Rosetta silent file (secondary structure, phi, psi, omega in degrees, C-alpha in Angstrom):
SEQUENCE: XXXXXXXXXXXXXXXXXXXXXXXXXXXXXXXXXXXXXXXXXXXXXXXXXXXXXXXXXXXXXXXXXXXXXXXXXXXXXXXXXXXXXXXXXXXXXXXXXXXXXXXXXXXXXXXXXXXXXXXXXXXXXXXXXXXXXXXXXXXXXXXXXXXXXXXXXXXXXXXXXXXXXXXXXXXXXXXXXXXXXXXXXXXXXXXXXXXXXXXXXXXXXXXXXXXXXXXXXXXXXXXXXXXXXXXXXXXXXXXXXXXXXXXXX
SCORE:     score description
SCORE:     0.000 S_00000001
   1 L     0.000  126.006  142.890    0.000    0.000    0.000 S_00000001
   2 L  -101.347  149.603 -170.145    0.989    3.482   -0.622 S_00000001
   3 L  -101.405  131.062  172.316    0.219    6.169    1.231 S_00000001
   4 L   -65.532  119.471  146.961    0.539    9.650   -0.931 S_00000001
   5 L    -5.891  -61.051 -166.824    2.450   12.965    0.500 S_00000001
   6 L   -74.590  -19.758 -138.492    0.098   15.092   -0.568 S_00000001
   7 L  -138.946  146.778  163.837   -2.281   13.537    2.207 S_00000001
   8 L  -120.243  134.159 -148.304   -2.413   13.046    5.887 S_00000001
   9 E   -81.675  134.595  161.953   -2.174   10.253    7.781 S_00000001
  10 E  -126.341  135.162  163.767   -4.758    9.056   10.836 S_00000001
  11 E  -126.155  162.047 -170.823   -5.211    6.161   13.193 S_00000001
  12 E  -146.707  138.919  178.958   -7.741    5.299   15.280 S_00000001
  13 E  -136.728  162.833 -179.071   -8.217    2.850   18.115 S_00000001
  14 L  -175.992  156.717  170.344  -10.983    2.562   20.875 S_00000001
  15 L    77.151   73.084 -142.541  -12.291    0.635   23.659 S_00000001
  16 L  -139.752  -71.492  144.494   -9.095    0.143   25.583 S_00000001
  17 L    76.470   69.151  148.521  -10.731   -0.063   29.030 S_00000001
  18 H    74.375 -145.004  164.934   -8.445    0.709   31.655 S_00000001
  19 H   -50.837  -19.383 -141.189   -6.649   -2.137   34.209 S_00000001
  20 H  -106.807   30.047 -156.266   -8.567   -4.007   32.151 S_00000001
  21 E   -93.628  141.080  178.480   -6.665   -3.400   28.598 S_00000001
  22 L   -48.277   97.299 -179.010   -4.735   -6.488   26.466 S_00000001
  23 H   -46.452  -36.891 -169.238   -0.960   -5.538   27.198 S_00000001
  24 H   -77.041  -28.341  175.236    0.076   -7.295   24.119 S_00000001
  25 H   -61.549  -72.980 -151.597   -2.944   -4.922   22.043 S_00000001
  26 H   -32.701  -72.121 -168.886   -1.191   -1.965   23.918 S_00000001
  27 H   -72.946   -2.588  154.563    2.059   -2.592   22.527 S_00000001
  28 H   -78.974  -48.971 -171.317    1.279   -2.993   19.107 S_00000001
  29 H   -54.873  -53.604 -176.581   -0.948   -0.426   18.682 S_00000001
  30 H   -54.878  -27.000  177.971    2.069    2.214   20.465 S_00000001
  31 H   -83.185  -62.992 -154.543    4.778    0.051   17.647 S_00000001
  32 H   -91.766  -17.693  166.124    2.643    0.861   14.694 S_00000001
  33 H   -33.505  -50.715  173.621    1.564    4.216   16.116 S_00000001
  34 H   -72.624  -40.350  155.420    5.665    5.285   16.167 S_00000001
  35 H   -78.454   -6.970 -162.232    6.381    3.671   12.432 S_00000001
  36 H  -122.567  -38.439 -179.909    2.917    5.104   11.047 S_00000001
  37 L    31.791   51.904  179.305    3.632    8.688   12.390 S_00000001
  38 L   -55.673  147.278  161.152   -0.084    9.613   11.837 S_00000001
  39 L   -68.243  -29.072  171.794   -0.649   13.464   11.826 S_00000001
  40 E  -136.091  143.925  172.401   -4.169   12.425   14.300 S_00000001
  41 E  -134.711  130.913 -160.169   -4.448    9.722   16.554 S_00000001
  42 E  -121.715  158.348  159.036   -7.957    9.531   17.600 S_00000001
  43 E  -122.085  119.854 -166.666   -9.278    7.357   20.771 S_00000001
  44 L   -80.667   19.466 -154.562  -12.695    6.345   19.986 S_00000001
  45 L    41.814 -166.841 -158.811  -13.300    6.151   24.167 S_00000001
  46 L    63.228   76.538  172.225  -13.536    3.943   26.798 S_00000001
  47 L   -98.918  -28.843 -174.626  -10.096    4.411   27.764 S_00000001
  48 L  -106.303 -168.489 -166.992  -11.265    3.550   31.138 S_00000001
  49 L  -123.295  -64.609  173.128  -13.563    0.673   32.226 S_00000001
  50 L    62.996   65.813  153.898  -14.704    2.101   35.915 S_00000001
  51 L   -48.530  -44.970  155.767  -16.459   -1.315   36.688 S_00000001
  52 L   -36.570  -39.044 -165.194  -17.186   -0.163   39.826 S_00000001
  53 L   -93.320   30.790  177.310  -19.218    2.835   38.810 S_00000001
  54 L   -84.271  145.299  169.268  -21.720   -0.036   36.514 S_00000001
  55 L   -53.078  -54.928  167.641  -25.207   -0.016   37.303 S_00000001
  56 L   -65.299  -34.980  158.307  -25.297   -3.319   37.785 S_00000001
  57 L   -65.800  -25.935  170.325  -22.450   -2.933   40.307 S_00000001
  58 L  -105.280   15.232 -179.334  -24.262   -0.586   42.107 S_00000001
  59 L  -135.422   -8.684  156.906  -27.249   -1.852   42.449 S_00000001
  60 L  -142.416  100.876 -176.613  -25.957   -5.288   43.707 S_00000001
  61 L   -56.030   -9.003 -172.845  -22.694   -4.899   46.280 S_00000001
  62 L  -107.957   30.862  178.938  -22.309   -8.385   45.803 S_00000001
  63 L   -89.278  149.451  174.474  -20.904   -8.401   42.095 S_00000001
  64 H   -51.838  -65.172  178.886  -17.216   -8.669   41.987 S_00000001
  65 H   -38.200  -38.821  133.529  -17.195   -5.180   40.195 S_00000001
  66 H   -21.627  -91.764  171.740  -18.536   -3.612   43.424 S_00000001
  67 H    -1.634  -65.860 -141.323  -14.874   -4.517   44.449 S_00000001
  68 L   -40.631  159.336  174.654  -12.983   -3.141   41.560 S_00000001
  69 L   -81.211   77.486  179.544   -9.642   -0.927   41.846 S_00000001
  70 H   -73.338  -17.501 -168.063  -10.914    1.840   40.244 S_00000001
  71 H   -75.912  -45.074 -157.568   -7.546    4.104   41.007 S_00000001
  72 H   -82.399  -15.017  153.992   -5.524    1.384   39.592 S_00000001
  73 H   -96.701  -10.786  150.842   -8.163    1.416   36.251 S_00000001
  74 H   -80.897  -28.222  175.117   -7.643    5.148   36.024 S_00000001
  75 H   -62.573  -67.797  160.362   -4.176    4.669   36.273 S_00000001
  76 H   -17.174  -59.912 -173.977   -3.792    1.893   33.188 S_00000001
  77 H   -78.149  -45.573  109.684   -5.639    3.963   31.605 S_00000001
  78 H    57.493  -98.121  154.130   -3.856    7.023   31.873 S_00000001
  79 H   -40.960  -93.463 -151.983   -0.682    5.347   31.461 S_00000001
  80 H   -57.891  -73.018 -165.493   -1.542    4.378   27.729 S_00000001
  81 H   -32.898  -30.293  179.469   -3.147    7.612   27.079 S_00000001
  82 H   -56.329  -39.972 -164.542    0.313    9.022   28.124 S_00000001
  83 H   -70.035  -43.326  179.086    2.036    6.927   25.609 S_00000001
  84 L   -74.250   15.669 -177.362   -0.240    7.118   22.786 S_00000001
  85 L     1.605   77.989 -163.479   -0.554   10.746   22.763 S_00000001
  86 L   -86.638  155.707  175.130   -3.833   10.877   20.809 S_00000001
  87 L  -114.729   33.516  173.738   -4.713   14.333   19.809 S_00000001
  88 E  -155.839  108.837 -174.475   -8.321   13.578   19.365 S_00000001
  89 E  -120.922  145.710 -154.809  -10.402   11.830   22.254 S_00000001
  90 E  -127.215   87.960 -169.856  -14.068   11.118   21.394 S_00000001
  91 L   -56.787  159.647 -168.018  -15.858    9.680   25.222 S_00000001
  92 L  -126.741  177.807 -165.034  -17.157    6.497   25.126 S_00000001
  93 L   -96.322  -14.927  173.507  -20.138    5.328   27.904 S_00000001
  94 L   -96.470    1.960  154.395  -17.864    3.803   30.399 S_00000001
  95 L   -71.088  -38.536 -176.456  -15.715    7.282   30.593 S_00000001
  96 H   -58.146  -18.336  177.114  -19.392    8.498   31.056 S_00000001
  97 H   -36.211  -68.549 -178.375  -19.679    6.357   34.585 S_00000001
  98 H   -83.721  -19.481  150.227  -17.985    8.825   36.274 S_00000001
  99 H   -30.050  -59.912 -147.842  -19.363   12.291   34.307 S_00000001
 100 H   -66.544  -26.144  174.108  -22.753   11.253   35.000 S_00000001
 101 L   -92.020   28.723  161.343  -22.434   12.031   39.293 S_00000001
 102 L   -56.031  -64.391  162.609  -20.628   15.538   38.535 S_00000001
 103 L   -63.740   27.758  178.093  -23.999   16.957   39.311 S_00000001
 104 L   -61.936  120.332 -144.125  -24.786   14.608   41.611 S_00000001
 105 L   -93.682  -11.329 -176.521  -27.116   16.075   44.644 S_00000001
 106 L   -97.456  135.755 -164.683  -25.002   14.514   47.687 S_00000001
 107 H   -84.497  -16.355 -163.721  -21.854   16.566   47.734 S_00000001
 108 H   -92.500  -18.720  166.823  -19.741   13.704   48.943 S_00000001
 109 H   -79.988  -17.337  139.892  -20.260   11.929   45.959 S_00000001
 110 H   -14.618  -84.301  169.986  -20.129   14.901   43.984 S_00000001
 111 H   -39.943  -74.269 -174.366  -16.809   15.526   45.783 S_00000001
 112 H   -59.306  -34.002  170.555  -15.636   12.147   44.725 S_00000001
 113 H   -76.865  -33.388  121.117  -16.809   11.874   40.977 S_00000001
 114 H     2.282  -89.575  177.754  -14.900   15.536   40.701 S_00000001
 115 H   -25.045  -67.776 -159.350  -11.682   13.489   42.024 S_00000001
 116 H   -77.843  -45.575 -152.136  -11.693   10.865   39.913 S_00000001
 117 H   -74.035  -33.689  175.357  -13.182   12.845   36.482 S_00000001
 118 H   -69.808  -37.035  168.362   -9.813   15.169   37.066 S_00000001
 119 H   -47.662  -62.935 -154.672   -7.524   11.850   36.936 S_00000001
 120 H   -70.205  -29.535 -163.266   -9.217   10.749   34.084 S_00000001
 121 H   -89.697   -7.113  155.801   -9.021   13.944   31.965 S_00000001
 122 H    -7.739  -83.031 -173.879   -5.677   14.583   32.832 S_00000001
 123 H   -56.297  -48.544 -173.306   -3.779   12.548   29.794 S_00000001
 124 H   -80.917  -48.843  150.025   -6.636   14.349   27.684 S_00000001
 125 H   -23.542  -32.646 -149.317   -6.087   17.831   28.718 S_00000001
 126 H  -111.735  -98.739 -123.862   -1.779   17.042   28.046 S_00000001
 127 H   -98.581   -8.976 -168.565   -2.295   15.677   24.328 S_00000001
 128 L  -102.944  128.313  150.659   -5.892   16.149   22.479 S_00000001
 129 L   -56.427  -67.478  167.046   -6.454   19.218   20.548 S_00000001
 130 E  -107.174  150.320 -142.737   -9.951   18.264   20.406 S_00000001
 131 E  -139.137  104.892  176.341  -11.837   16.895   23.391 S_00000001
 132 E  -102.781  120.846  177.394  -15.275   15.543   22.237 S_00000001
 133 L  -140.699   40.580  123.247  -17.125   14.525   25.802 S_00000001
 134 L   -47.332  132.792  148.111  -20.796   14.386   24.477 S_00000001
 135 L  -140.750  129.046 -144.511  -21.843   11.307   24.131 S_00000001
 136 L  -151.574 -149.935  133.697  -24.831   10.546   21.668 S_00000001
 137 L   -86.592  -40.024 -163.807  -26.320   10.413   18.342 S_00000001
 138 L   -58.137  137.852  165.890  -26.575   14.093   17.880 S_00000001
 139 H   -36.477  -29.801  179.243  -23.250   16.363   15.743 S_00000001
 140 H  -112.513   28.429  134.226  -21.815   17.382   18.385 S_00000001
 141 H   -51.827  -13.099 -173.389  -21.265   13.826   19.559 S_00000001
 142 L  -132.439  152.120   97.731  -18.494   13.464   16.462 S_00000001
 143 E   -63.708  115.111  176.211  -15.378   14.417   15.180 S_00000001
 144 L   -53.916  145.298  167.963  -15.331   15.281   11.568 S_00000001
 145 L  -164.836   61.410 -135.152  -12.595   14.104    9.213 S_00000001
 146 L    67.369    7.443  153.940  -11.866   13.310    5.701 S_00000001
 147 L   115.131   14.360 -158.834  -15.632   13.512    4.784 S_00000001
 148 L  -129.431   99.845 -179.378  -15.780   11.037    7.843 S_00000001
 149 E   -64.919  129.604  166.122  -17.624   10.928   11.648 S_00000001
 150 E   -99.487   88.573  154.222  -15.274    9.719   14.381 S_00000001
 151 L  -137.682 -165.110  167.022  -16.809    8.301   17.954 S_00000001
 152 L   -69.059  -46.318  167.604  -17.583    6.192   19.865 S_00000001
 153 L   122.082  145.598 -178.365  -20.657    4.656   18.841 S_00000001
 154 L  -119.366    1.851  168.138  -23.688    3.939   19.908 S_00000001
 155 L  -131.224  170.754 -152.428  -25.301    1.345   18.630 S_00000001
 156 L  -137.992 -153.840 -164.165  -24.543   -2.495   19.003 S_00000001
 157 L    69.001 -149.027 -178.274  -25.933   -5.726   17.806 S_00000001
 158 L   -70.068  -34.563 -162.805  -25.114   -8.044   14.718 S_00000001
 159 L  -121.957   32.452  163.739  -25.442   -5.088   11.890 S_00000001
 160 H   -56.423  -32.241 -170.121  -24.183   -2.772   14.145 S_00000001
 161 H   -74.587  -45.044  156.561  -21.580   -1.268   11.706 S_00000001
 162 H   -89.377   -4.733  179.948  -24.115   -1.234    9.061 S_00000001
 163 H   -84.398  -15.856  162.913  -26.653    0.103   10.868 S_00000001
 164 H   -46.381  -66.389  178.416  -23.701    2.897   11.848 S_00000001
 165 H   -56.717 -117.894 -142.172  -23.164    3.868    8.108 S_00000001
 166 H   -33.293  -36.762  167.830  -27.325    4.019    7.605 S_00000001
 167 H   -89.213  -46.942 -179.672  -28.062    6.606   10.608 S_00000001
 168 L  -101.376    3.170 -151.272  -24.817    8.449   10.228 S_00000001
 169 L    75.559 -149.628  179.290  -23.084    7.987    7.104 S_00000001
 170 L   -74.135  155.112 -172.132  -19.214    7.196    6.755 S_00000001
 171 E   163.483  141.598 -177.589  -17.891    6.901   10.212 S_00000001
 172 E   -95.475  104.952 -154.750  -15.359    5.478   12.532 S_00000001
 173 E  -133.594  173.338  175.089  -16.954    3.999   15.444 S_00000001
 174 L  -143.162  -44.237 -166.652  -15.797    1.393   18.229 S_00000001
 175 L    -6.344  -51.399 -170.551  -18.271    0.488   21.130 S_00000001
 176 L   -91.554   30.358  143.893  -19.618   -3.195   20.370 S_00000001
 177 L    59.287    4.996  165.344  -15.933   -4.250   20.373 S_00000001
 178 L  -102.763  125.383 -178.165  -15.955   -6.261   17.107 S_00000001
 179 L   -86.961  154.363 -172.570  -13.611   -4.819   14.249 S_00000001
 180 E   176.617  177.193  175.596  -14.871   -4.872   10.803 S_00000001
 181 E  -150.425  128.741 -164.936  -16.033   -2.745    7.906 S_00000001
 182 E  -137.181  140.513  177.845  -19.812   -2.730    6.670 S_00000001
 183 E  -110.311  138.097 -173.587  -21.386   -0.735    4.156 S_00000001
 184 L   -61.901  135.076  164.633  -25.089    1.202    4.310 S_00000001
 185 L   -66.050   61.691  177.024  -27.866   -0.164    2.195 S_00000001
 186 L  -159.609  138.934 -172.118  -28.290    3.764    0.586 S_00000001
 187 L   -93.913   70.276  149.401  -27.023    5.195   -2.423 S_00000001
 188 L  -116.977    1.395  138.944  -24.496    7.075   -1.652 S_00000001
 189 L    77.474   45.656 -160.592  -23.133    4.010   -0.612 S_00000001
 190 L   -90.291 -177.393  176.790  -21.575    5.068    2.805 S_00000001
 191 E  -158.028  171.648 -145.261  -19.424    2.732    5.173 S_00000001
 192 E  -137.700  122.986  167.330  -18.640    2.420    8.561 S_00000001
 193 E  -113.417  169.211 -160.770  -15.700    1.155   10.401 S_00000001
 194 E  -149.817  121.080  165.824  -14.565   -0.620   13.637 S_00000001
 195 L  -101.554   45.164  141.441  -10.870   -1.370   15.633 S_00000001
 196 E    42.368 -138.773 -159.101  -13.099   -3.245   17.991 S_00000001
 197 L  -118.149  173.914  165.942  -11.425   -3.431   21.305 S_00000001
 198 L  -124.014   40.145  179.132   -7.830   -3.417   22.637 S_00000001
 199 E  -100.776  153.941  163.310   -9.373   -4.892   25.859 S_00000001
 200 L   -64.540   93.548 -170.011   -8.482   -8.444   27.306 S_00000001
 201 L   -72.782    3.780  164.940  -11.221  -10.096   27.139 S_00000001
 202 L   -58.540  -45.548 -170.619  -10.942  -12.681   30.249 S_00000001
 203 L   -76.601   19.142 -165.627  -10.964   -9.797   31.721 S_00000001
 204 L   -99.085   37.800  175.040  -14.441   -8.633   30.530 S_00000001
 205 H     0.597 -101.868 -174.909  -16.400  -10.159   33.596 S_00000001
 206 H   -10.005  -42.936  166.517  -19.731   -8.256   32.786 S_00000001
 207 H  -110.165   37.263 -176.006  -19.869  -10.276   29.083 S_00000001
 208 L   -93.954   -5.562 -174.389  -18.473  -13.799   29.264 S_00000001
 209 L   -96.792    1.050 -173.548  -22.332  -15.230   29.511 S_00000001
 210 L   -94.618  127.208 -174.325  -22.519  -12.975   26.142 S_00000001
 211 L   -78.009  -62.775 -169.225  -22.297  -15.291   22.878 S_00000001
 212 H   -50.420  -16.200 -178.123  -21.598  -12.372   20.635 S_00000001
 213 H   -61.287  -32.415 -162.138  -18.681  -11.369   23.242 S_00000001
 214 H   -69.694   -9.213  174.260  -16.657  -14.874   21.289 S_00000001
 215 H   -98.914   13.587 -167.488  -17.023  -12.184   17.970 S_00000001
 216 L   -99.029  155.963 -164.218  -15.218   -8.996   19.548 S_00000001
 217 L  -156.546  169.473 -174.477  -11.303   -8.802   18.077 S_00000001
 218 E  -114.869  150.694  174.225   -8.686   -6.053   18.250 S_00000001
 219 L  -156.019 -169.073  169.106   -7.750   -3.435   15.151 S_00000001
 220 E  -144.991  155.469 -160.676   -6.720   -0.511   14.185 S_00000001
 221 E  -138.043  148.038 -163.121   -8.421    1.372   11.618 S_00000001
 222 E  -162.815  162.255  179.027   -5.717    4.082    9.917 S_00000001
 223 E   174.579 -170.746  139.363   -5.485    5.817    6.849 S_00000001
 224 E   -63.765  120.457  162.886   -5.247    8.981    4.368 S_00000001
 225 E   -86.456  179.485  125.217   -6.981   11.943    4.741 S_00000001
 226 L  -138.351 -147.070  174.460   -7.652   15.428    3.086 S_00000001
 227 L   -75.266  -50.069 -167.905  -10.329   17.945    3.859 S_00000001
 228 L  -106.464   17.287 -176.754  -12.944   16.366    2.310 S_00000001
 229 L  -171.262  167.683 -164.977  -12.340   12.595    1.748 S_00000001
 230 E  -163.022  145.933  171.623  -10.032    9.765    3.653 S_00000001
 231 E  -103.019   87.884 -174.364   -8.752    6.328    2.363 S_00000001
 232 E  -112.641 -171.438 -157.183   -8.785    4.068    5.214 S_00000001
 233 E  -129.309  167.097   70.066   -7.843    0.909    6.331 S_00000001
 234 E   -70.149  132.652  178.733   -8.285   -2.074    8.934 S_00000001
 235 E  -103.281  159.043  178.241   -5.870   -3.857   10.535 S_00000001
 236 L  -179.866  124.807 -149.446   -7.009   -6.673   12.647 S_00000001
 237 L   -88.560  152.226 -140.082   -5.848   -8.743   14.919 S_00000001
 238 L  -105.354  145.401  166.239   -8.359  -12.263   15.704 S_00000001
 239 L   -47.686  158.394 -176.986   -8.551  -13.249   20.011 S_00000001
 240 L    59.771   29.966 -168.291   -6.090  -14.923   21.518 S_00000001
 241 L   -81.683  127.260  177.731   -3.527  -13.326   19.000 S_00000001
 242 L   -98.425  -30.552 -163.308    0.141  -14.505   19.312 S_00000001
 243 L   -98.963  -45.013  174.226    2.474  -12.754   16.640 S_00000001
 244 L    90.035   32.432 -172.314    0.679   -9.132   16.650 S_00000001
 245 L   -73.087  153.465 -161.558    2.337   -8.320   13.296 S_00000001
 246 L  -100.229  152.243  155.962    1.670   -4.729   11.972 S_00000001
 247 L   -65.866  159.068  178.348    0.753   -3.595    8.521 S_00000001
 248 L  -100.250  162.376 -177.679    2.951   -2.979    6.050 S_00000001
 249 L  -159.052    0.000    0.000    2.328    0.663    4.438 S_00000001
């Protein structure tokens, strides 16, 4: 593949999820990140997991996830944000965990979702130009790019990817943690892409009773830009992945 001069390069990754992130996913994505020397590196969200702050965790004390280390899944996360120095962070719904009690009417929890929401934004404050922390359907829910919406995503199921392309057009999305590329039944023909997760998935408590969890995979989704149009790519690596080999470009 070549990539033209004239053009500028982006990667994109998402779903990364804290303590709870693949090490070996980590370190490829930061190795082709350093050889690929994209002009934007966007994180699609979820950099953190905040299992603790789950619904379902909080509404039954006796789920493991109740438990969880959350300082030690802001930290992970964090960390990698440090390294990958994306300059475009998009939130994802489990960064939203801890948003949603900023307003919160009891001050000490207030007080505490404050604490933690300053950890997390930290790494994003140091490296993103743009800071998208909507998180929706709605425009100002994306970053624009090459003729292209970048977020997290919001909807899931089998055809998620094509039903992504049919409500929004072309777009880079990550949430339902399978990578892939699907194209909209409309003619203008748009398409929609996915780096699934860079999370470990033993470590995805919350889905192992999920059959569709045995279809989520790690990628990277990367490519050419200009103002108005982008060539991209997926790379993607299958569970349980041993060599982790990079594209060639």
């Amino acid at each position: 593949m070549n990539i033209s001069k004239a053009r500028k390069r982006v990667m994109a990754i998402g779903c990364s999820h804290g303590s709870r992130a693949n090490p070996k996913a980590l370190e490829a994505v930061l190795r082709f990140r350093e050889r690929y020397k994209p002009h934007e590196v966007i994180h699609l969200g979820d950099a953190y997991d905040l299992a603790a702050l789950r619904a379902g965790s909080l509404g039954n004390p006796n789920q493991s996830d109740a438990a969880d280390d959350y300082l030690d899944d802001i930290g992970e996360g964090a960390k990698f944000l440090n390294q990958l120095k994306p300059t475009v962070f998009t939130i994802g719904n489990h960064d939203e965990r801890a948003k949603a009690y900023l307003h919160h009417h009891n001050a000490v929890i207030r007080g505490f979702a404050e604490a933690v929401w300053e950890k997390m934004m930290a790494p994003i404050e140091k490296h993103c130009r743009v800071k998208i922390l909507k998180y929706g359907v709605l425009p100002d829910c994306w970053f624009s790019l090459g003729g292209y919406k970048w977020g997290h995503g919001v909807l899931y199921g089998e055809n998620y990817l094509r039903d992504s392309a049919e409500t929004f057009g072309n777009c880079v999305v990550a949430h339902a943690h399978r990578a892939g590329v699907a194209y909209g039944r409309r003619s203008d023909n748009p398409v929609a892409f996915s780096p699934g997760t860079l999370a470990d998935l033993p470590a995805m408590e919350y889905a192992h009773r999920r059959r569709s969890t045995l279809a989520w995979s790690h990628g990277i989704v990367f490519g050419e830009y200009s103002d108005s149009s982008a060539q991209l790519y997926l790379h993607q690596w299958p569970q349980n992945e041993q060599q982790w080999t990079l594209p060639s470009f």
